[in-house]
CSV table of C-alpha atoms in Angstrom, one decimal:
chain,number,residue,atom,x,y,z
A,110,MET,CA,20.4,-21.0,15.3
A,111,ASN,CA,23.2,-18.6,13.9
A,112,GLY,CA,26.9,-19.1,14.2
A,113,GLY,CA,27.0,-17.5,17.6
A,114,GLY,CA,24.6,-19.7,19.2
A,115,ALA,CA,21.8,-17.1,19.7
A,116,GLU,CA,18.3,-17.9,18.4
A,117,LEU,CA,17.5,-15.9,15.2
A,118,PRO,CA,14.2,-13.7,15.3
A,119,ARG,CA,11.2,-15.4,13.7
A,120,MET,CA,10.1,-12.2,11.9
A,121,ALA,CA,12.2,-10.2,9.8
A,122,LEU,CA,11.6,-6.7,11.4
A,123,ALA,CA,11.5,-8.1,15.0
A,124,GLY,CA,13.1,-5.7,17.4
A,125,LEU,CA,12.3,-2.7,15.3
A,126,LYS,CA,10.7,0.1,17.3
A,127,VAL,CA,8.2,2.2,15.4
A,128,ILE,CA,6.0,5.2,16.4
A,129,ASP,CA,3.0,5.7,14.3
A,130,MET,CA,1.7,9.2,15.0
A,131,ALA,CA,-0.1,9.3,11.8
A,132,SER,CA,-3.8,9.5,10.8
A,133,LEU,CA,-5.9,8.5,7.9
A,134,TYR,CA,-4.8,5.9,5.5
A,135,ALA,CA,-1.5,5.9,3.7
A,136,ALA,CA,1.0,6.8,6.4
A,137,PRO,CA,-0.6,4.4,9.0
A,138,LEU,CA,-0.7,1.8,6.3
A,139,ALA,CA,3.1,2.0,5.9
A,140,ALA,CA,3.4,1.4,9.7
A,141,THR,CA,1.0,-1.7,9.3
A,142,ILE,CA,3.4,-3.1,6.8
A,143,MET,CA,6.1,-3.0,9.0
A,144,ALA,CA,4.1,-4.4,11.9
A,145,ASP,CA,3.1,-7.3,9.5
A,146,PHE,CA,6.9,-8.0,9.2
A,147,GLY,CA,7.5,-8.1,13.1
A,148,ALA,CA,8.0,-4.4,14.0
A,149,ASP,CA,7.0,-3.3,17.4
A,150,VAL,CA,4.8,-0.5,16.4
A,151,LEU,CA,3.3,1.8,18.9
A,152,LYS,CA,0.4,3.7,17.4
A,153,VAL,CA,-0.1,7.1,19.2
A,154,GLU,CA,-3.7,8.2,19.2
A,155,PRO,CA,-5.5,11.3,20.6
A,156,PRO,CA,-7.3,10.8,23.8
A,157,GLU,CA,-10.7,10.4,22.0
A,158,GLY,CA,-9.3,7.7,19.8
A,159,ASP,CA,-8.3,7.4,16.2
A,160,SER,CA,-11.1,8.6,13.6
A,161,PHE,CA,-10.9,5.1,12.0
A,162,ARG,CA,-11.4,3.4,15.4
A,163,GLY,CA,-14.5,1.0,15.3
A,164,SER,CA,-14.7,1.0,11.5
A,165,LYS,CA,-13.7,-1.6,9.0
A,166,MET,CA,-10.6,0.5,8.0
A,167,TRP,CA,-9.3,-0.1,11.6
A,168,PRO,CA,-7.7,-3.6,10.9
A,169,ILE,CA,-6.0,-2.0,7.9
A,170,VAL,CA,-4.3,1.0,9.7
A,171,ALA,CA,-4.0,-0.5,13.3
A,172,ARG,CA,-3.5,-4.3,13.1
A,173,GLY,CA,-0.7,-5.8,14.9
A,174,LYS,CA,0.2,-2.4,16.9
A,175,ARG,CA,0.0,-1.3,20.4
A,176,CYS,CA,-2.1,1.6,20.7
A,177,LEU,CA,-1.3,4.6,23.2
A,178,ALA,CA,-3.6,7.6,24.1
A,179,LEU,CA,-1.3,10.6,24.0
A,180,ASP,CA,-2.5,14.3,23.6
A,181,LEU,CA,0.1,15.9,21.2
A,182,ARG,CA,-1.7,19.2,21.8
A,183,THR,CA,-0.4,19.6,25.3
A,184,HIS,CA,3.0,20.1,26.8
A,185,GLU,CA,2.6,17.0,28.9
A,186,GLY,CA,1.8,15.0,25.8
A,187,ILE,CA,4.8,16.3,23.9
A,188,ALA,CA,7.2,15.7,26.7
A,189,ALA,CA,6.0,12.0,26.8
A,190,PHE,CA,6.2,11.8,23.1
A,191,LYS,CA,9.8,12.8,23.1
A,192,GLN,CA,10.6,10.2,25.6
A,193,LEU,CA,9.3,7.6,23.3
A,194,VAL,CA,11.3,9.2,20.3
A,195,ALA,CA,14.5,8.8,22.4
A,196,GLU,CA,14.1,4.9,22.4
A,197,ALA,CA,12.4,4.5,18.8
A,198,ASP,CA,14.1,3.5,15.6
A,199,VAL,CA,11.2,5.2,13.2
A,200,VAL,CA,8.7,7.6,13.7
A,201,VAL,CA,5.9,7.7,11.0
A,202,GLU,CA,4.1,11.0,10.7
A,203,ASN,CA,1.8,13.0,8.2
A,204,TYR,CA,1.3,16.2,10.0
A,205,PRO,CA,1.8,19.8,8.3
A,206,ALA,CA,5.4,20.8,8.8
A,207,ALA,CA,4.2,24.0,10.4
A,208,VAL,CA,2.3,22.0,13.1
A,209,LEU,CA,5.3,19.9,13.9
A,210,ALA,CA,7.5,23.0,14.2
A,211,LYS,CA,4.8,24.7,16.4
A,212,ARG,CA,4.9,21.8,18.8
A,213,GLY,CA,8.7,21.4,18.9
A,214,ILE,CA,8.6,17.9,17.2
A,215,SER,CA,10.0,18.7,13.6
A,216,TRP,CA,12.6,16.4,12.1
A,217,SER,CA,15.5,18.7,13.2
A,218,GLU,CA,14.4,18.6,16.8
A,219,LEU,CA,13.6,14.9,17.1
A,220,SER,CA,16.8,14.0,15.2
A,221,ALA,CA,18.7,16.1,18.0
A,222,ILE,CA,17.0,13.8,20.7
A,223,ASN,CA,17.8,10.6,18.8
A,224,PRO,CA,20.5,10.9,16.1
A,225,ARG,CA,19.8,7.2,14.9
A,226,LEU,CA,16.1,8.2,14.2
A,227,VAL,CA,14.6,7.6,10.9
A,228,MET,CA,11.6,9.8,10.3
A,229,LEU,CA,9.0,8.9,7.7
A,230,SER,CA,7.1,12.0,6.6
A,231,VAL,CA,4.3,11.2,4.3
A,232,SER,CA,2.5,14.0,2.4
A,233,CYS,CA,0.8,14.4,-0.9
A,234,PHE,CA,3.2,16.8,-2.4
A,235,GLY,CA,6.4,16.1,-0.5
A,236,ALA,CA,8.4,18.2,2.0
A,237,SER,CA,9.8,20.6,-0.6
A,238,GLY,CA,8.6,22.5,-3.6
A,239,PRO,CA,5.7,25.4,-4.0
A,240,TYR,CA,3.0,22.9,-3.2
A,241,ALA,CA,4.4,21.4,-0.1
A,242,ASP,CA,1.9,22.9,2.3
A,243,ARG,CA,-1.1,21.9,0.2
A,244,PRO,CA,-3.3,19.2,1.9
A,245,GLY,CA,-4.0,16.0,-0.3
A,246,SER,CA,-4.5,12.4,-0.2
A,247,GLY,CA,-3.6,9.5,-2.5
A,248,THR,CA,-6.7,10.5,-4.7
A,249,ILE,CA,-5.1,13.9,-5.1
A,250,GLY,CA,-1.8,12.3,-5.9
A,251,GLU,CA,-3.6,10.1,-8.6
A,252,GLY,CA,-5.2,13.2,-10.2
A,253,PHE,CA,-2.0,15.4,-10.1
A,254,GLY,CA,0.3,12.5,-11.1
A,255,GLY,CA,-1.3,12.0,-14.4
A,256,LEU,CA,-2.9,8.6,-13.7
A,257,THR,CA,-6.5,10.0,-13.5
A,258,TRP,CA,-6.1,11.4,-17.1
A,259,LEU,CA,-5.0,8.1,-18.5
A,260,MET,CA,-7.9,6.1,-16.9
A,261,GLY,CA,-11.6,5.8,-18.6
A,262,GLU,CA,-12.7,5.3,-22.1
A,263,SER,CA,-11.3,7.2,-25.1
A,264,ASP,CA,-14.6,9.2,-25.6
A,265,GLY,CA,-15.2,9.5,-21.8
A,266,PRO,CA,-13.9,11.7,-18.9
A,267,PRO,CA,-11.0,10.9,-16.8
A,268,MET,CA,-11.7,8.5,-14.1
A,269,LEU,CA,-10.7,7.7,-10.6
A,270,PRO,CA,-10.2,4.0,-9.6
A,271,SER,CA,-12.9,2.6,-7.2
A,272,VAL,CA,-10.2,2.0,-4.6
A,273,ALA,CA,-7.7,4.2,-2.7
A,274,LEU,CA,-4.8,3.2,-5.2
A,275,GLY,CA,-2.8,6.2,-4.5
A,276,ASP,CA,-2.7,5.6,-0.7
A,277,ALA,CA,-1.8,2.1,-1.0
A,278,VAL,CA,1.1,2.6,-3.5
A,279,GLY,CA,2.2,5.6,-1.6
A,280,ALA,CA,2.5,3.5,1.7
A,281,MET,CA,4.5,0.8,-0.2
A,282,SER,CA,6.8,3.3,-1.5
A,283,ALA,CA,7.1,4.8,1.9
A,284,VAL,CA,8.1,1.5,3.3
A,285,ILE,CA,10.9,0.9,0.7
A,286,GLY,CA,12.2,4.4,1.6
A,287,THR,CA,12.2,3.6,5.2
A,288,LEU,CA,13.9,0.2,5.0
A,289,SER,CA,16.6,1.8,2.8
A,290,ALA,CA,17.1,4.5,5.4
A,291,LEU,CA,17.6,1.8,8.1
A,292,TYR,CA,19.8,-0.2,6.3
A,293,TRP,CA,22.1,3.0,5.7
A,294,ARG,CA,21.7,3.9,9.4
A,295,ASP,CA,23.0,0.5,10.3
A,296,ARG,CA,26.3,1.1,8.3
A,297,SER,CA,26.5,4.8,9.1
A,298,GLY,CA,25.1,5.1,12.6
A,299,ARG,CA,23.0,8.0,11.5
A,300,GLY,CA,19.2,8.3,10.8
A,301,GLN,CA,17.6,10.4,8.2
A,302,GLN,CA,14.1,11.8,7.1
A,303,VAL,CA,12.4,10.0,4.5
A,304,ASP,CA,10.2,12.4,2.3
A,305,ALA,CA,7.5,10.3,0.9
A,306,SER,CA,5.0,12.0,-1.3
A,307,LEU,CA,2.0,10.4,-2.6
A,308,TYR,CA,2.1,11.8,-6.2
A,309,GLU,CA,5.6,10.6,-7.0
A,310,PRO,CA,5.0,6.9,-6.7
A,311,ILE,CA,2.1,7.5,-9.1
A,312,LEU,CA,4.4,8.9,-11.7
A,313,GLN,CA,6.2,5.5,-11.6
A,314,ILE,CA,2.9,4.0,-12.8
A,315,ALA,CA,1.7,6.7,-15.1
A,316,ALA,CA,5.3,6.9,-16.7
A,317,HIS,CA,4.4,3.7,-18.6
A,318,ALA,CA,2.5,5.9,-20.9
A,319,ALA,CA,5.6,8.0,-21.7
A,320,GLN,CA,6.3,5.8,-24.4
A,321,ARG,CA,3.5,7.3,-26.3
A,322,TRP,CA,4.4,10.7,-25.3
A,323,SER,CA,6.1,13.6,-27.3
A,324,PRO,CA,6.3,17.3,-26.6
A,325,GLY,CA,2.8,18.8,-27.1
A,326,HIS,CA,1.1,15.3,-27.6
A,327,SER,CA,0.3,13.7,-24.2
A,328,PRO,CA,-1.3,10.2,-24.3
A,329,ASP,CA,-4.8,9.9,-24.0
A,330,ARG,CA,-7.1,7.3,-22.4
A,331,CYS,CA,-7.6,4.0,-24.2
A,332,GLY,CA,-9.9,2.1,-21.8
A,333,SER,CA,-8.6,-1.4,-20.8
A,334,ARG,CA,-6.4,-1.4,-23.9
A,335,LEU,CA,-2.6,-0.7,-24.6
A,336,PRO,CA,-1.5,0.5,-27.9
A,337,GLY,CA,0.6,-2.3,-29.5
A,338,VAL,CA,-0.6,-5.0,-27.2
A,339,LEU,CA,-3.6,-7.2,-27.4
A,340,ARG,CA,-5.0,-6.4,-24.0
A,341,ASN,CA,-8.7,-5.9,-22.7
A,342,VAL,CA,-11.4,-7.2,-20.6
A,343,TYR,CA,-13.8,-9.4,-22.4
A,344,ARG,CA,-17.3,-10.5,-21.6
A,345,THR,CA,-18.1,-14.2,-21.6
A,346,ALA,CA,-21.2,-16.1,-22.7
A,347,ASP,CA,-22.3,-16.5,-19.1
A,348,ALA,CA,-22.1,-12.8,-18.2
A,349,ARG,CA,-18.7,-13.0,-16.5
A,350,PHE,CA,-15.5,-11.3,-17.5
A,351,VAL,CA,-11.7,-12.3,-18.4
A,352,ALA,CA,-8.7,-10.1,-18.5
A,353,ILE,CA,-6.1,-11.0,-21.3
A,354,SER,CA,-2.7,-9.5,-22.1
A,355,ALA,CA,-1.3,-11.2,-25.0
A,356,SER,CA,2.0,-9.3,-24.6
A,357,THR,CA,4.2,-11.3,-26.9
A,358,ALA,CA,4.3,-12.3,-30.5
A,359,ARG,CA,3.7,-15.8,-29.7
A,360,HIS,CA,0.8,-15.1,-27.3
A,361,GLU,CA,-0.9,-13.0,-29.9
A,362,ALA,CA,-0.6,-15.5,-32.7
A,363,ASP,CA,-1.8,-18.3,-30.6
A,364,LEU,CA,-4.7,-16.2,-29.4
A,365,MET,CA,-5.7,-15.4,-32.9
A,366,GLY,CA,-5.3,-18.8,-33.9
A,367,LEU,CA,-8.2,-19.6,-31.5
A,368,ALA,CA,-10.4,-16.6,-32.2
A,369,GLY,CA,-10.1,-17.3,-36.1
A,370,GLY,CA,-11.9,-15.0,-38.7
A,371,ASP,CA,-10.6,-11.7,-40.2
A,372,GLY,CA,-10.6,-8.0,-39.5
A,373,ASP,CA,-9.7,-6.3,-36.1
A,374,LYS,CA,-8.2,-8.5,-33.8
A,375,ASP,CA,-9.6,-7.2,-30.6
A,376,ALA,CA,-13.2,-7.6,-32.2
A,377,ARG,CA,-12.5,-11.0,-33.3
A,378,VAL,CA,-11.3,-12.2,-29.8
A,379,ALA,CA,-14.4,-10.3,-28.2
A,380,ALA,CA,-16.6,-12.5,-30.4
A,381,TRP,CA,-14.9,-15.7,-29.8
A,382,ILE,CA,-14.9,-15.2,-26.2
A,383,GLY,CA,-18.5,-13.9,-26.2
A,384,GLY,CA,-19.6,-17.3,-27.2
A,385,LEU,CA,-18.0,-19.3,-24.5
A,386,PRO,CA,-18.4,-19.6,-20.8
A,387,GLN,CA,-15.7,-18.1,-18.6
A,388,ALA,CA,-14.4,-21.5,-17.4
A,389,GLU,CA,-13.7,-22.6,-21.1
A,390,VAL,CA,-12.1,-19.5,-22.0
A,391,VAL,CA,-9.8,-19.7,-19.1
A,392,ALA,CA,-9.1,-23.3,-19.6
A,393,ALA,CA,-8.2,-22.9,-23.6
A,394,LEU,CA,-5.9,-20.1,-22.8
A,395,VAL,CA,-4.0,-21.6,-19.9
A,396,ALA,CA,-3.6,-24.8,-21.9
A,397,ARG,CA,-1.6,-22.6,-24.5
A,398,ARG,CA,0.0,-20.6,-21.8
A,399,ILE,CA,-1.5,-17.3,-22.9
A,400,PRO,CA,-1.8,-14.9,-19.8
A,401,ILE,CA,-5.4,-14.8,-18.8
A,402,ALA,CA,-7.4,-14.4,-15.4
A,403,PRO,CA,-11.1,-14.3,-14.4
A,404,VAL,CA,-12.0,-11.1,-13.4
A,405,ASN,CA,-13.1,-11.8,-9.7
A,406,THR,CA,-15.3,-10.4,-7.1
A,407,PHE,CA,-14.3,-10.7,-3.5
A,408,ASP,CA,-16.7,-13.6,-3.0
A,409,GLU,CA,-14.9,-15.4,-5.7
A,410,LEU,CA,-11.6,-14.8,-4.6
A,411,LEU,CA,-12.4,-16.1,-1.2
A,412,ALA,CA,-13.6,-19.3,-2.9
A,413,ASP,CA,-10.9,-19.7,-5.3
A,414,VAL,CA,-8.6,-22.6,-4.7
A,415,HIS,CA,-5.3,-20.8,-5.5
A,416,VAL,CA,-6.2,-18.0,-3.2
A,417,ARG,CA,-7.5,-20.4,-0.3
A,418,THR,CA,-4.2,-22.5,-0.7
A,419,ARG,CA,-2.0,-19.6,-0.3
A,420,GLY,CA,-4.2,-17.8,2.3
A,421,SER,CA,-3.9,-14.6,0.1
A,422,LEU,CA,-7.3,-13.3,1.2
A,423,ILE,CA,-8.5,-13.9,4.8
A,424,HIS,CA,-12.2,-13.7,5.8
A,425,ILE,CA,-12.5,-12.7,9.4
A,426,GLU,CA,-15.7,-12.6,11.3
A,427,SER,CA,-15.3,-10.0,14.1
A,428,GLU,CA,-18.2,-9.2,16.7
A,429,SER,CA,-17.2,-5.7,16.9
A,430,LEU,CA,-16.2,-4.9,13.3
A,431,GLY,CA,-18.4,-7.4,11.3
A,432,ASP,CA,-17.3,-9.6,8.3
A,433,LEU,CA,-13.8,-8.5,7.1
A,434,ALA,CA,-11.7,-9.7,4.0
A,435,LEU,CA,-8.2,-8.9,4.8
A,436,ALA,CA,-5.3,-9.5,2.2
A,437,ALA,CA,-2.5,-11.4,3.7
A,438,PRO,CA,0.9,-9.7,4.2
A,439,ALA,CA,3.1,-9.7,0.8
A,440,PRO,CA,5.6,-10.5,-0.4
A,441,ARG,CA,6.2,-13.9,1.0
A,442,LEU,CA,9.5,-14.4,3.1
A,443,SER,CA,10.7,-18.1,3.2
A,444,ALA,CA,12.6,-18.0,6.7
A,445,THR,CA,10.7,-15.1,8.4
A,446,PRO,CA,7.0,-14.9,7.2
A,447,ALA,CA,4.9,-12.0,7.9
A,448,ARG,CA,1.6,-12.5,9.8
A,449,ILE,CA,-1.6,-10.5,10.6
A,450,GLY,CA,-1.5,-9.4,14.3
A,451,ASP,CA,-4.5,-8.3,16.6
A,452,ILE,CA,-7.0,-6.7,14.3
A,453,ASN,CA,-8.7,-4.5,16.9
A,454,PRO,CA,-6.0,-3.4,19.4
A,455,PRO,CA,-7.3,-1.6,22.5
A,456,LEU,CA,-6.3,2.0,23.4
A,457,GLY,CA,-3.9,2.2,26.4
A,458,ASP,CA,-2.9,5.1,28.4
A,459,ASP,CA,0.2,4.2,30.3
A,460,VAL,CA,3.3,5.8,28.8
A,461,ALA,CA,5.7,4.4,31.4
A,462,GLU,CA,4.5,0.9,30.3
A,463,ALA,CA,5.2,1.6,26.6
A,464,LEU,CA,8.6,3.1,27.5
A,465,SER,CA,9.7,0.0,29.7
A,466,SER,CA,8.8,-2.6,27.0
A,467,TRP,CA,11.1,-0.7,24.7
A,468,ARG,CA,14.1,-0.5,27.3
A,469,VAL,CA,14.0,-4.2,28.0
């Protein structure tokens, strides 16, 4: 109970009303993160349903949300949408600006309806600049933002990661911007537009390599290594792998004491690790507080005692979607923990009901 005697919300974003009118991955994931932390997220889908509905991506982009069929290609759909906007705190969108303007639902038009509205606009290149109208995704952001150039072996081509890294990092950045805008709104009374590109969060990652940059000499790929740090992925005797980052002088000295021998440090560590099973390598380095981790598969993660104790990765058996491994919401809040909601929300069509739930 708080000082006034009213019961406090059990979730950090309880009472926050969010319209998710976005498609694909990054922008809907931003709304999912808000739903995980208690926001009431209304996902607006076309009458035929979202393109991910029924796939294993659906719990990632739709869990914990209410879903409403609304045709934003019609005057009736736009009118109903504007009624919802008048009651909302946040709108999440990733439409081309020209499409929003043509339909009469641009930022300027929606903010006139609801001056307290925060509009999260997610795009690859941002809302300004000469590339603003170009289509793109997190993958395009990774390439454009310099990360792809830095990934891969030194004698090989640039590589993309095997996951949609740019979309996930972009979604997290978009949530930071949205919550910042809401905090300012609560003090000023005014909403604002959050211009969240997908390539600029990638720059925050790739900029680590700027320590190796000078004009005309861009840093190149170096595999799993980092210049100046004893860091790599090493194969163990039982054909498994460990990741090591001996990032301090003490870490490096202790690791070389274990590896022994003379010559190239990385080669000495690789030879020592190659003669031992993974469990022994991990135990030896953990005992000396040298940062190390087994390189886990998803099956190994689901069986890991630490992951199981914290509930970090959840195995869900769904009749409609099959077996799923979902990451638990992060970070952890001690007083108002997040949770995963309904992983397969149905598609409704009652606009009046959606409105009435927000007007209570």
